[in-house]
PDB file of C-alpha atoms in Angstrom:
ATOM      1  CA  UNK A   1      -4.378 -16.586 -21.929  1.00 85.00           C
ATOM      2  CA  UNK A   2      -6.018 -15.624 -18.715  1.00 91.00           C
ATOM      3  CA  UNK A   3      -4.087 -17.052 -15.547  1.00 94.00           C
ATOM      4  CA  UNK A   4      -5.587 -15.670 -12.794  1.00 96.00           C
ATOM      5  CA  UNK A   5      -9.189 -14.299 -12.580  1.00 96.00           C
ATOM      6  CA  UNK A   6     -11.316 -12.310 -10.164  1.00 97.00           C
ATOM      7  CA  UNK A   7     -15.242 -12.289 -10.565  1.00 97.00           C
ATOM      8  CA  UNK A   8     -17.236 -10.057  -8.170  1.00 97.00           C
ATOM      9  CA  UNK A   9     -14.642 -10.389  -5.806  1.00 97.00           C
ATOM     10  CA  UNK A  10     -15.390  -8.575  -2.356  1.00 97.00           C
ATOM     11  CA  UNK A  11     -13.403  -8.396   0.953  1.00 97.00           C
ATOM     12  CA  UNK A  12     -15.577  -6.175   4.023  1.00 96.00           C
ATOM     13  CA  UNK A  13     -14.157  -4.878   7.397  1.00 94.00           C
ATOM     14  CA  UNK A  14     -16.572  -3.809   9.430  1.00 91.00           C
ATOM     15  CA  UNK A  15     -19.592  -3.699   6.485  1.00 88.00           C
ATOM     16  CA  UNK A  16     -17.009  -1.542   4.362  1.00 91.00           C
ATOM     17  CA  UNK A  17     -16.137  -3.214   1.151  1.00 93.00           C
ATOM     18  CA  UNK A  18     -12.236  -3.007   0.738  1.00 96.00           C
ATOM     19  CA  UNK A  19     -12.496  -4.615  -2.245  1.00 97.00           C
ATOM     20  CA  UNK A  20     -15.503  -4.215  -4.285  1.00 96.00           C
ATOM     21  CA  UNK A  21     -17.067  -6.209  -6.742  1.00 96.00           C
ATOM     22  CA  UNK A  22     -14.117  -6.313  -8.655  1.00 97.00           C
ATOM     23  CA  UNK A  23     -14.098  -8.542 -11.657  1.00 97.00           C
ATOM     24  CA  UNK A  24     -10.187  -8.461 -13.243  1.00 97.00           C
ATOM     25  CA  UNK A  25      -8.285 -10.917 -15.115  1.00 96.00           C
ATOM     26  CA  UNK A  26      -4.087 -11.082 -15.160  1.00 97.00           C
ATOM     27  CA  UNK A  27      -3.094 -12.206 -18.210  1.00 96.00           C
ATOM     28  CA  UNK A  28      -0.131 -15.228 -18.741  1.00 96.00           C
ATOM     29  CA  UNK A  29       3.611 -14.331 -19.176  1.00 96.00           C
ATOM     30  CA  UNK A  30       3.041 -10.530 -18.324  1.00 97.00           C
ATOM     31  CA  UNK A  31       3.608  -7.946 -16.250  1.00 98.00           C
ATOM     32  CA  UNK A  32       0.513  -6.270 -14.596  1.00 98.00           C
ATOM     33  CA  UNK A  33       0.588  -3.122 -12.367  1.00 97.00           C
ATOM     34  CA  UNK A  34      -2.268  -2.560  -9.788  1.00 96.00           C
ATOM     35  CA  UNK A  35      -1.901   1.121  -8.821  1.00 94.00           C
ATOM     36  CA  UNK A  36      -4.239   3.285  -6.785  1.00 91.00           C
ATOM     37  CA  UNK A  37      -4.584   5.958  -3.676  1.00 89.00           C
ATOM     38  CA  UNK A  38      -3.904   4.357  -0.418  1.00 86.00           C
ATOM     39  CA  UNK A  39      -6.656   2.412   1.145  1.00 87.00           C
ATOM     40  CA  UNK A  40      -8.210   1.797  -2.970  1.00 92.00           C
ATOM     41  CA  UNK A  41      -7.505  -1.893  -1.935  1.00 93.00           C
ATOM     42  CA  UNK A  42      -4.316  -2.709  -3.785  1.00 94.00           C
ATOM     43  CA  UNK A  43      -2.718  -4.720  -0.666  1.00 93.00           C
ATOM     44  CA  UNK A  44      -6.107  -6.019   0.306  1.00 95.00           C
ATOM     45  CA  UNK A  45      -6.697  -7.514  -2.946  1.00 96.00           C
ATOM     46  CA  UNK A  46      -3.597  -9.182  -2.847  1.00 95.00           C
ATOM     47  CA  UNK A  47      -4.122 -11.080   0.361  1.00 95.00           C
ATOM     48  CA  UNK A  48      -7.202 -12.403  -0.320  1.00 96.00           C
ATOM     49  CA  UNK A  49      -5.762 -13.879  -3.495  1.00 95.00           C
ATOM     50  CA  UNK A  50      -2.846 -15.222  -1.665  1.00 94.00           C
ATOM     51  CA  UNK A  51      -5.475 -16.728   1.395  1.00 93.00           C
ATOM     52  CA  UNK A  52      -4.139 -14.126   4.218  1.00 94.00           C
ATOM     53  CA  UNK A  53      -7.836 -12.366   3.911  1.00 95.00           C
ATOM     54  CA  UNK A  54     -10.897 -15.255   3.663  1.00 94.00           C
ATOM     55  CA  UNK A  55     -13.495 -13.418   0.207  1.00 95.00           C
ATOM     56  CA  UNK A  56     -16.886 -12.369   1.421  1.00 95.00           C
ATOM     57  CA  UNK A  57     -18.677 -13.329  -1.824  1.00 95.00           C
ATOM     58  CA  UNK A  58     -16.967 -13.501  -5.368  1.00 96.00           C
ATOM     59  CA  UNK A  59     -14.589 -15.876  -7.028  1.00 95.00           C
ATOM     60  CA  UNK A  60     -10.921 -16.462  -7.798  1.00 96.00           C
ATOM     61  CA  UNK A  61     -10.067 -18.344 -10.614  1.00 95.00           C
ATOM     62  CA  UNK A  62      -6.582 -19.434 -11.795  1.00 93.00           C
ATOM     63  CA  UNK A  63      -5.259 -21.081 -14.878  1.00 88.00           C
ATOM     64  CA  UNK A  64      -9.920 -21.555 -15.544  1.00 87.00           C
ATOM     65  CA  UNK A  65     -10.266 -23.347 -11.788  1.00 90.00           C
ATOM     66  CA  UNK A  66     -12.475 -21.745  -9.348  1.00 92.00           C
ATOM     67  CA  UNK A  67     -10.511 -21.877  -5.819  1.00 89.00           C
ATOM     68  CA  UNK A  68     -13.185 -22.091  -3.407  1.00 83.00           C
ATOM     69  CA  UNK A  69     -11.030 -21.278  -0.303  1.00 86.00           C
ATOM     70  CA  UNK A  70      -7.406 -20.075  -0.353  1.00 88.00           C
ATOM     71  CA  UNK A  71      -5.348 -20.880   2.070  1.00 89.00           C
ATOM     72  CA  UNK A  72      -1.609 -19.416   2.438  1.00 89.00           C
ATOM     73  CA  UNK A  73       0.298 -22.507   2.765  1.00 86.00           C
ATOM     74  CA  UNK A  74      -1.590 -24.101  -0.365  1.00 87.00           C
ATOM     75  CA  UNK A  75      -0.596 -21.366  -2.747  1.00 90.00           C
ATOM     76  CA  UNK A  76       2.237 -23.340  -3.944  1.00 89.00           C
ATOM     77  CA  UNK A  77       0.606 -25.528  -5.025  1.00 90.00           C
ATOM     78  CA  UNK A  78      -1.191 -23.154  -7.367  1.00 92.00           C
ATOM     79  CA  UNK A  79       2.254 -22.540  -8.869  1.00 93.00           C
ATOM     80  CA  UNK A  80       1.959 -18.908  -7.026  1.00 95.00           C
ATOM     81  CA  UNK A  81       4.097 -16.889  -4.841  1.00 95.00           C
ATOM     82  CA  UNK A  82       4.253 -13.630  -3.170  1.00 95.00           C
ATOM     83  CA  UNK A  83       6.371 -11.042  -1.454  1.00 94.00           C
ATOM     84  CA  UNK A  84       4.788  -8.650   1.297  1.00 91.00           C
ATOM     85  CA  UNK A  85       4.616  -5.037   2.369  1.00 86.00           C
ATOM     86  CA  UNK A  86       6.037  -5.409   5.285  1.00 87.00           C
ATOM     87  CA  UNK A  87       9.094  -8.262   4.759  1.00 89.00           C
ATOM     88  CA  UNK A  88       8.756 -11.392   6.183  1.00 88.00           C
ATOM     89  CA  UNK A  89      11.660 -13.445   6.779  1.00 92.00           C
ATOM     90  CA  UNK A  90      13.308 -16.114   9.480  1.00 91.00           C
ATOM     91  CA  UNK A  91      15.344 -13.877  11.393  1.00 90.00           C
ATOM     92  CA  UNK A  92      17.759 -15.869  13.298  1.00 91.00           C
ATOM     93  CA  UNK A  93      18.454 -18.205  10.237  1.00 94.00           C
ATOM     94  CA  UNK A  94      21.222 -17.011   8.141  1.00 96.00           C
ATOM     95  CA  UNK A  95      20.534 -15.514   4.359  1.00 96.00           C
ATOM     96  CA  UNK A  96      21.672 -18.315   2.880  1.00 95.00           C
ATOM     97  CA  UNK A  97      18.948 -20.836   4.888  1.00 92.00           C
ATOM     98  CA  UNK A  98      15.961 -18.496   4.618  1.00 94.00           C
ATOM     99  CA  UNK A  99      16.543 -19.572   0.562  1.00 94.00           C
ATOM    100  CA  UNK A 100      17.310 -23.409   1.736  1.00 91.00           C
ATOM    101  CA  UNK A 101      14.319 -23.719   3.563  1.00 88.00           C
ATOM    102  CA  UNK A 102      12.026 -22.849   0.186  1.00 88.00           C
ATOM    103  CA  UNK A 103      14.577 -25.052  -2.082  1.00 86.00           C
ATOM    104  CA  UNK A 104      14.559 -28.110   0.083  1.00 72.00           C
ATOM    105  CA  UNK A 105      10.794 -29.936   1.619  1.00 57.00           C
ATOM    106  CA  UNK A 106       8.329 -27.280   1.902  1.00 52.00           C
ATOM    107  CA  UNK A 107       6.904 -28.403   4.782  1.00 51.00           C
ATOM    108  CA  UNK A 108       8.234 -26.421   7.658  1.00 52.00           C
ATOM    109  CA  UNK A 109      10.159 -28.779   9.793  1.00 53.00           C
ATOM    110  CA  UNK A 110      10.992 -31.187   7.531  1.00 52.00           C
ATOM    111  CA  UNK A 111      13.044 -28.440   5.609  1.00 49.00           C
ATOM    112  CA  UNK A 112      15.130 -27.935   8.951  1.00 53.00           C
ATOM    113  CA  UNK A 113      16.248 -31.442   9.148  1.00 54.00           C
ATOM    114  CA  UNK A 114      16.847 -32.109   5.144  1.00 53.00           C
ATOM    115  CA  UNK A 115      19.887 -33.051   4.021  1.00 55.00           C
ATOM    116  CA  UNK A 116      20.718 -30.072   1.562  1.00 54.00           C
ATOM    117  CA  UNK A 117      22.430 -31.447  -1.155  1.00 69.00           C
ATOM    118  CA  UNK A 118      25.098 -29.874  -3.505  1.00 74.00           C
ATOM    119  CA  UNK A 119      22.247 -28.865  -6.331  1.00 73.00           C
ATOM    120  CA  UNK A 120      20.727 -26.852  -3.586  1.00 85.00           C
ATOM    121  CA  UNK A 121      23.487 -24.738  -2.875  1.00 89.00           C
ATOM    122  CA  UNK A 122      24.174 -24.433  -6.319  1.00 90.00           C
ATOM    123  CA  UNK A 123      20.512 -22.858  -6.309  1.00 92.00           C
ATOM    124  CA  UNK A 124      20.575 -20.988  -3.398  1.00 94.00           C
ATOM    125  CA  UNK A 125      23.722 -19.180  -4.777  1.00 94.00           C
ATOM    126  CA  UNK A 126      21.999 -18.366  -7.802  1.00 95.00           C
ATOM    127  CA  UNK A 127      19.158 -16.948  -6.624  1.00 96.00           C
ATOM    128  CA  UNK A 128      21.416 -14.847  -4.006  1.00 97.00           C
ATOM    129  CA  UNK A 129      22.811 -13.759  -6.833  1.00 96.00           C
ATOM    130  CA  UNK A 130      20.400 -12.109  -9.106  1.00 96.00           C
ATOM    131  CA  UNK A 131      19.496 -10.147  -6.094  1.00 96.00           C
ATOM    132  CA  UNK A 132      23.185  -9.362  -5.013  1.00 95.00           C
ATOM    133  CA  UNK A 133      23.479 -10.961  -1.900  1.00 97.00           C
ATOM    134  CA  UNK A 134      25.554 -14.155  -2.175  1.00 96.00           C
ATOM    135  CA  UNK A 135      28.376 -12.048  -0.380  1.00 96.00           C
ATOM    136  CA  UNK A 136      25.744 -11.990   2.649  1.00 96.00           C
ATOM    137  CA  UNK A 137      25.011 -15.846   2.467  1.00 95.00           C
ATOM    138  CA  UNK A 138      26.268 -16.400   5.991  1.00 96.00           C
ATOM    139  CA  UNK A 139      25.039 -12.968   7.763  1.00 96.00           C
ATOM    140  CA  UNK A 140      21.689 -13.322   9.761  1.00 97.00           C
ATOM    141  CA  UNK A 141      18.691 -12.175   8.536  1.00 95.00           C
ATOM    142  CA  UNK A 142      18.401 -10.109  11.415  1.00 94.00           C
ATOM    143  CA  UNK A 143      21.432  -7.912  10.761  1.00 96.00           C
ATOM    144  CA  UNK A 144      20.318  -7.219   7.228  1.00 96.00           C
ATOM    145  CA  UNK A 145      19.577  -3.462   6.152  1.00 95.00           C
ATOM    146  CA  UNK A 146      15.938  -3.020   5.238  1.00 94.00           C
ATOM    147  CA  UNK A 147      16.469  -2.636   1.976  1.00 95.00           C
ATOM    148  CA  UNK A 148      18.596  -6.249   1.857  1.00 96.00           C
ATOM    149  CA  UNK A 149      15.644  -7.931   3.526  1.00 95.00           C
ATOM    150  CA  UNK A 150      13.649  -7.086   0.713  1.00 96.00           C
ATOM    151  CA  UNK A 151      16.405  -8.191  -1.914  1.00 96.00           C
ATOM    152  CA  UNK A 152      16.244 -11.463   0.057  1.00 96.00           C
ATOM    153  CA  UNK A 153      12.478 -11.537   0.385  1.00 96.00           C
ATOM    154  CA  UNK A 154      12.707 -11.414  -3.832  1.00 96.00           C
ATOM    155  CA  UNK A 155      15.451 -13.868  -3.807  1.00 96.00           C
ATOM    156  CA  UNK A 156      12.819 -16.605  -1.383  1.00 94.00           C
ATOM    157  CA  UNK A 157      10.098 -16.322  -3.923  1.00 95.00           C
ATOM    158  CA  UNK A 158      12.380 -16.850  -7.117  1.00 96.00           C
ATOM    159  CA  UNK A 159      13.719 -20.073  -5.546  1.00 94.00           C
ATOM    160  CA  UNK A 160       9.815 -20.936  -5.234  1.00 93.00           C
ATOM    161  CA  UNK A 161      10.247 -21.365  -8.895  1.00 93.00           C
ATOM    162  CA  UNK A 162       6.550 -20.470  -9.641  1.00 95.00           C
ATOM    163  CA  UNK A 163       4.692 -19.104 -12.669  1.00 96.00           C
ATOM    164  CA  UNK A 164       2.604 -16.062 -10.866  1.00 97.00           C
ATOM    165  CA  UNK A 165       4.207 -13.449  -8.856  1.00 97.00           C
ATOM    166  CA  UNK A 166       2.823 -10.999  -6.793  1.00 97.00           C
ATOM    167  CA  UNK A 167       4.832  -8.452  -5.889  1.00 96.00           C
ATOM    168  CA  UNK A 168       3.409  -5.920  -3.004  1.00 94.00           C
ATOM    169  CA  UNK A 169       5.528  -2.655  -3.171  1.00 93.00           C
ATOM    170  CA  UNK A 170       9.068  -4.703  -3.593  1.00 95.00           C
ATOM    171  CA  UNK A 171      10.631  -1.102  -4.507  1.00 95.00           C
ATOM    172  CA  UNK A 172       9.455   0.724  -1.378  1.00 91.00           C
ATOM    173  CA  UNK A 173      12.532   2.488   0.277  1.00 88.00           C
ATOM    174  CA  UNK A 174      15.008   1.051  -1.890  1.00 93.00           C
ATOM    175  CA  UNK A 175      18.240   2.537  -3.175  1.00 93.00           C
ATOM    176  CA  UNK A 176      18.549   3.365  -6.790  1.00 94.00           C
ATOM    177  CA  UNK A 177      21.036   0.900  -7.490  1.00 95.00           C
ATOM    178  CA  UNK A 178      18.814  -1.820  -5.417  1.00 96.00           C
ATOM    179  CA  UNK A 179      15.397  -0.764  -7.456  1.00 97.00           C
ATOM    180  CA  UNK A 180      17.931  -1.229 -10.502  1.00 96.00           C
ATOM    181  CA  UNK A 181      18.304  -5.234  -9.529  1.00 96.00           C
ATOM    182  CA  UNK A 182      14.607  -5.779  -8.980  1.00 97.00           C
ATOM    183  CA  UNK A 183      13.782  -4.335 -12.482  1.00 97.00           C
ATOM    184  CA  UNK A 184      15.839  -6.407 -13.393  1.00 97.00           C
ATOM    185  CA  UNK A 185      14.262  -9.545 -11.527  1.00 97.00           C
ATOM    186  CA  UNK A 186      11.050  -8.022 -13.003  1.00 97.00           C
ATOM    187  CA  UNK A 187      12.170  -8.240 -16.757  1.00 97.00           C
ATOM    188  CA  UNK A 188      13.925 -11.300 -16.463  1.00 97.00           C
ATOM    189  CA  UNK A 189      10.455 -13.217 -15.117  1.00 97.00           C
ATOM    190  CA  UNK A 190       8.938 -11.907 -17.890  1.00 97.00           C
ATOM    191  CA  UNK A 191      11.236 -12.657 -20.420  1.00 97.00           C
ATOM    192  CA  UNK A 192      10.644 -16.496 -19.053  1.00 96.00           C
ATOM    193  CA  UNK A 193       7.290 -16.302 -19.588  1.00 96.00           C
ATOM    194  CA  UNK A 194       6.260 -15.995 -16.304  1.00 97.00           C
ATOM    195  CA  UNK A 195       3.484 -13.698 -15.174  1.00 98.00           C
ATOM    196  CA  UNK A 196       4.022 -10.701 -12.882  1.00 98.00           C
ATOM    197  CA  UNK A 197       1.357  -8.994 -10.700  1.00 97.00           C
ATOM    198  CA  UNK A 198       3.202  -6.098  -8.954  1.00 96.00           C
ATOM    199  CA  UNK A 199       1.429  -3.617  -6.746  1.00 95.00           C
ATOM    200  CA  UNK A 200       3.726  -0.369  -6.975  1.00 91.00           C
ATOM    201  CA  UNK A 201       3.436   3.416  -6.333  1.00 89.00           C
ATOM    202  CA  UNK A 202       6.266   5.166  -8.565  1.00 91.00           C
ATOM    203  CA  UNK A 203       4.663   5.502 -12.165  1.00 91.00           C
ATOM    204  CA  UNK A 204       7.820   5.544 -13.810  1.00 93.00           C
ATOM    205  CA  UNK A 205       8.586   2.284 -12.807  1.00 95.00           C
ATOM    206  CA  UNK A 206       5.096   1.039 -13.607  1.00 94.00           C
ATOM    207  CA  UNK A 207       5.555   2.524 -17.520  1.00 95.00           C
ATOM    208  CA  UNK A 208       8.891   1.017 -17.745  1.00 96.00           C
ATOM    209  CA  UNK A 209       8.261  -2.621 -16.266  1.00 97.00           C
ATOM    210  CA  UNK A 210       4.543  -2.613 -17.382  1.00 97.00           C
ATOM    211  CA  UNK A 211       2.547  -4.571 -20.123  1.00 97.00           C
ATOM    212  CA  UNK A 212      -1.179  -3.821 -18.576  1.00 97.00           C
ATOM    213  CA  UNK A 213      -2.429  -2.064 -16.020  1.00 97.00           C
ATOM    214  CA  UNK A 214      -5.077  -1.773 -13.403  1.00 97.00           C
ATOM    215  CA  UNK A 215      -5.926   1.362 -11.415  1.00 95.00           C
ATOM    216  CA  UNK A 216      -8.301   0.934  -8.514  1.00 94.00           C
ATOM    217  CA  UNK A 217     -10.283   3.002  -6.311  1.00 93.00           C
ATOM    218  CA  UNK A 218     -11.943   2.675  -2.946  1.00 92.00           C
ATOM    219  CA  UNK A 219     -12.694  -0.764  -4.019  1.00 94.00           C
ATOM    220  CA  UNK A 220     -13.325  -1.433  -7.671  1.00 95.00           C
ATOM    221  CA  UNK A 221     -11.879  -1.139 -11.088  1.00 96.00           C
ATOM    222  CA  UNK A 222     -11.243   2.047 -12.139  1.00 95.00           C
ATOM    223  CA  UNK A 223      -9.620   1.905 -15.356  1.00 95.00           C
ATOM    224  CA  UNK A 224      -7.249  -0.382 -16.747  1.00 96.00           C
ATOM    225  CA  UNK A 225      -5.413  -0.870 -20.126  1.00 96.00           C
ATOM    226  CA  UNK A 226      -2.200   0.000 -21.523  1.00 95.00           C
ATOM    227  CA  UNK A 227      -0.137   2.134 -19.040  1.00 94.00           C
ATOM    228  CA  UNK A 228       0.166   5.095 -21.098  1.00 92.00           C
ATOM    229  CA  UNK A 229      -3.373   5.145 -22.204  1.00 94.00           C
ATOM    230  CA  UNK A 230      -4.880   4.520 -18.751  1.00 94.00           C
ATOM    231  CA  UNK A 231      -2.301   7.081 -16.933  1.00 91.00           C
ATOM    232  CA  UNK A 232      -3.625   9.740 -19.254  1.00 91.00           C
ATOM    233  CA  UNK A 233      -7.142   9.520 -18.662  1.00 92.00           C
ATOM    234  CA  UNK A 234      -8.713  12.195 -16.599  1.00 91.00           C
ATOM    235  CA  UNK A 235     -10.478  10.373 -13.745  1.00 90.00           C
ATOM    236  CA  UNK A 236      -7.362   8.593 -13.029  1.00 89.00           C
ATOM    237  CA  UNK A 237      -5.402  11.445 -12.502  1.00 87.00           C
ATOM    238  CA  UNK A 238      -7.657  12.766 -10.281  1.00 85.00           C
ATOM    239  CA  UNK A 239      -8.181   9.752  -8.415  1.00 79.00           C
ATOM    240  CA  UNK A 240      -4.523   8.841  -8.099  1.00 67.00           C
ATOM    241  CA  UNK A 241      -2.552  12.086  -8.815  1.00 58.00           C
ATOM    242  CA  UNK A 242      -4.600  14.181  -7.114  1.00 56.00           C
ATOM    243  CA  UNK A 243      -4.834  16.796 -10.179  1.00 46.00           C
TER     244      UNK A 243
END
């Protein structure tokens, strides 16, 4: 089943289309990999989906309903989550209440001043968990290695408890045994059915963790299709391998 749907999407800066045209549809309870040079439009892509970018023209569809404007703070509502490039956390709150704040009322202020109850915790230390960082709970944010404040950037949009993920570059500057957990994340929300959009550069990672993929270039679609298949063909190596 189709869950989330572009038609003729397009995104300009400055009359240049970052994203082009580009009709693409993610299908349910899999993982999809959007690869493609830098500046093809991977990241843009992502945040007009997600409401950071407002569409030129185009459509986005999810679960068959045409969203005629996105806006960030209603995308959970749309049963969709995201992490970011460039990790974006609440620095002088500790590890264990940047999770909190997405378990308890999800409007900002109100989650500062709710009660957190004992199932919270319980949830908070589960989701620290997966990621490895329970041990952290009380550290600040702040103090956290880079690599950490992705782990707890992952760890925020499980406890979001939502059936799409997008994933911009989680693995980025990771350590092995780090990239190790998120596979791990990765596999696990698949195994529960839920659907995985992950933009990523390492193509071992994207054959491994991969059911479909999608290459772009400056723009639009350039091929997509089974990993394998579509990392064989000869304009996407050129495109995106340089060969």
């Amino acid at each position: 089943m189709k869950v989330l749907e572009t038609k003729n999407l397009t995104k300009k800066f400055d009359g240049i289309s970052a994203v082009d045209n580009l009709s693409i549809s993610i299908e349910s309870g899999k993982v999809t990999s959007i690869v493609g040079p830098n500046g093809s439009g991977k990241t843009t892509l992502i945040n007009t989906l997600t409401g950071i970018l407002l569409k030129d023209s185009g459509s986005v569809h999810i679960s068959g309903v045409e969203l005629e404007k996105i806006r960030p703070q209603h995308i959970a509502s749309y049963d969709l989550t995201r992490t970011f490039q460039n990790v974006r956390l609440f620095e002088q709150m500790t590890v264990l209440d940047n999770v909190l704040v997405v378990l308890t009322e999800r409007n900002f202020w109100s989650a500062f001043f709710e009660k957190h109850k004992e199932y919270h915790l319980k949830e908070a230390e589960e989701y620290l968990n997966k990621v490895g960082l329970w041990e952290k709970r009380n550290e600040l944010a702040f103090n956290l290695s880079y690599g950490q404040r992705k782990l707890l950037e992952i760890s925020r949009a499980l406890a979001m408890r939502a059936e799409i993920y997008l994933l911009d570059e989680p693995f980025a500057g990771l350590f092995k045994e780090m990239v190790k957990v998120v596979s791990s994340v990765v596999k696990e929300l698949r195994d529960e059915g839920k659907t995985v959009i992950l933009v990523e550069h390492d193509m071992d990672l994207v054959r491994e963790l991969s059911d479909h993929l999608i290459v772009m270039d400056s723009g639009k679609l350039l091929a997509e299709g089974k990993p394998n298949e579509v990392l064989r063909q000869k304009d996407v190596i050129e495109a995106y391998l340089g060969a």
